[in-house]
Amino acid sequence: WYERSAAARNPKGLAVLGEFALNGKGGPQDMALGLVKVTQAAELGSNRGAYILGVSFFRGAYGLPKDPVQARFWLKKVADGECEH
C-alpha cells in the first residue's frame, strides 16, 4: 500500500515509506531512499515528513549534518500548522 501511495505522490504514503526505509522496517535500511521520500513528503505538505526531517537535522541523524537552521525550518512548519497532511 505504501509503495503504491508513494508512487501516486501521496504525502502520507511518501512519509511512511520514507520512514520505513530509514529504519529498515519491511526491508533493508536504505537511508538515501528514505531521505528522498521523506523530503518529497515534506515538500508536499506532510507533517510527518517535515517532523522527521526537522528532528533528523536537529540530531544529525541518517547521515544528515546537524543543522539547526534546517531543523527549525521544518519543525516550524509542523508547529505553525503549515502542513496539510
CSV table of C-alpha atoms in Angstrom, one decimal:
chain,number,residue,atom,x,y,z
A,1,TRP,CA,0.0,0.0,0.0
A,2,TYR,CA,2.7,2.5,0.9
A,3,GLU,CA,4.6,1.9,-2.3
A,4,ARG,CA,1.5,2.5,-4.4
A,5,SER,CA,0.6,5.5,-2.3
A,6,ALA,CA,4.1,6.9,-2.7
A,7,ALA,CA,4.1,6.3,-6.5
A,8,ALA,CA,0.9,8.4,-6.6
A,9,ARG,CA,2.8,11.1,-4.8
A,10,ASN,CA,0.5,10.9,-1.7
A,11,PRO,CA,2.3,12.9,1.1
A,12,LYS,CA,1.3,10.4,3.8
A,13,GLY,CA,2.4,7.4,1.8
A,14,LEU,CA,5.7,9.0,0.9
A,15,ALA,CA,6.3,9.9,4.6
A,16,VAL,CA,5.6,6.4,5.8
A,17,LEU,CA,7.5,4.7,3.1
A,18,GLY,CA,10.5,7.0,3.8
A,19,GLU,CA,10.3,6.4,7.5
A,20,PHE,CA,10.2,2.6,6.9
A,21,ALA,CA,13.2,2.8,4.6
A,22,LEU,CA,15.2,5.0,7.1
A,23,ASN,CA,14.5,2.5,9.9
A,24,GLY,CA,14.7,-0.7,7.9
A,25,LYS,CA,11.1,-1.7,8.5
A,26,GLY,CA,9.7,-4.2,6.0
A,27,GLY,CA,13.0,-4.4,4.2
A,28,PRO,CA,16.7,-3.4,4.4
A,29,GLN,CA,17.6,0.0,5.7
A,30,ASP,CA,18.1,2.5,2.9
A,31,MET,CA,18.8,5.9,4.2
A,32,ALA,CA,19.2,7.5,0.7
A,33,LEU,CA,15.8,6.3,-0.4
A,34,GLY,CA,14.3,7.2,3.0
A,35,LEU,CA,15.6,10.7,2.9
A,36,VAL,CA,14.4,11.3,-0.6
A,37,LYS,CA,10.9,10.0,0.2
A,38,VAL,CA,10.6,11.9,3.5
A,39,THR,CA,11.8,15.1,1.8
A,40,GLN,CA,9.3,14.7,-1.1
A,41,ALA,CA,6.5,14.2,1.5
A,42,ALA,CA,7.6,17.3,3.5
A,43,GLU,CA,7.7,19.4,0.3
A,44,LEU,CA,4.1,18.2,-0.5
A,45,GLY,CA,2.9,19.3,3.0
A,46,SER,CA,3.3,16.1,5.1
A,47,ASN,CA,3.6,17.0,8.8
A,48,ARG,CA,5.1,13.6,9.4
A,49,GLY,CA,7.7,14.1,6.7
A,50,ALA,CA,8.5,17.6,8.0
A,51,TYR,CA,8.8,16.4,11.5
A,52,ILE,CA,11.2,13.5,10.6
A,53,LEU,CA,13.4,15.9,8.6
A,54,GLY,CA,13.4,18.5,11.4
A,55,VAL,CA,14.4,16.0,14.1
A,56,SER,CA,16.9,14.4,11.7
A,57,PHE,CA,18.6,17.8,11.1
A,58,PHE,CA,18.5,18.6,14.8
A,59,ARG,CA,20.2,15.4,15.8
A,60,GLY,CA,22.4,14.9,12.8
A,61,ALA,CA,20.7,11.6,12.1
A,62,TYR,CA,20.5,9.4,9.0
A,63,GLY,CA,23.7,10.9,7.6
A,64,LEU,CA,22.4,14.4,7.7
A,65,PRO,CA,24.6,17.1,9.2
A,66,LYS,CA,23.5,18.8,12.4
A,67,ASP,CA,21.8,21.9,11.0
A,68,PRO,CA,19.7,24.0,13.4
A,69,VAL,CA,18.5,26.3,10.6
A,70,GLN,CA,17.1,23.4,8.6
A,71,ALA,CA,15.7,21.8,11.8
A,72,ARG,CA,13.9,25.0,12.7
A,73,PHE,CA,12.6,25.4,9.2
A,74,TRP,CA,10.9,22.0,9.1
A,75,LEU,CA,9.8,21.8,12.7
A,76,LYS,CA,8.3,25.3,12.5
A,77,LYS,CA,6.2,24.2,9.5
A,78,VAL,CA,4.7,21.5,11.7
A,79,ALA,CA,4.3,23.7,14.8
A,80,ASP,CA,2.6,26.5,12.8
A,81,GLY,CA,0.2,24.1,11.1
A,82,GLU,CA,1.6,24.8,7.6
A,83,CYS,CA,1.5,21.1,6.7
A,84,GLU,CA,-1.8,19.9,5.3
A,85,HIS,CA,-1.3,16.1,5.6
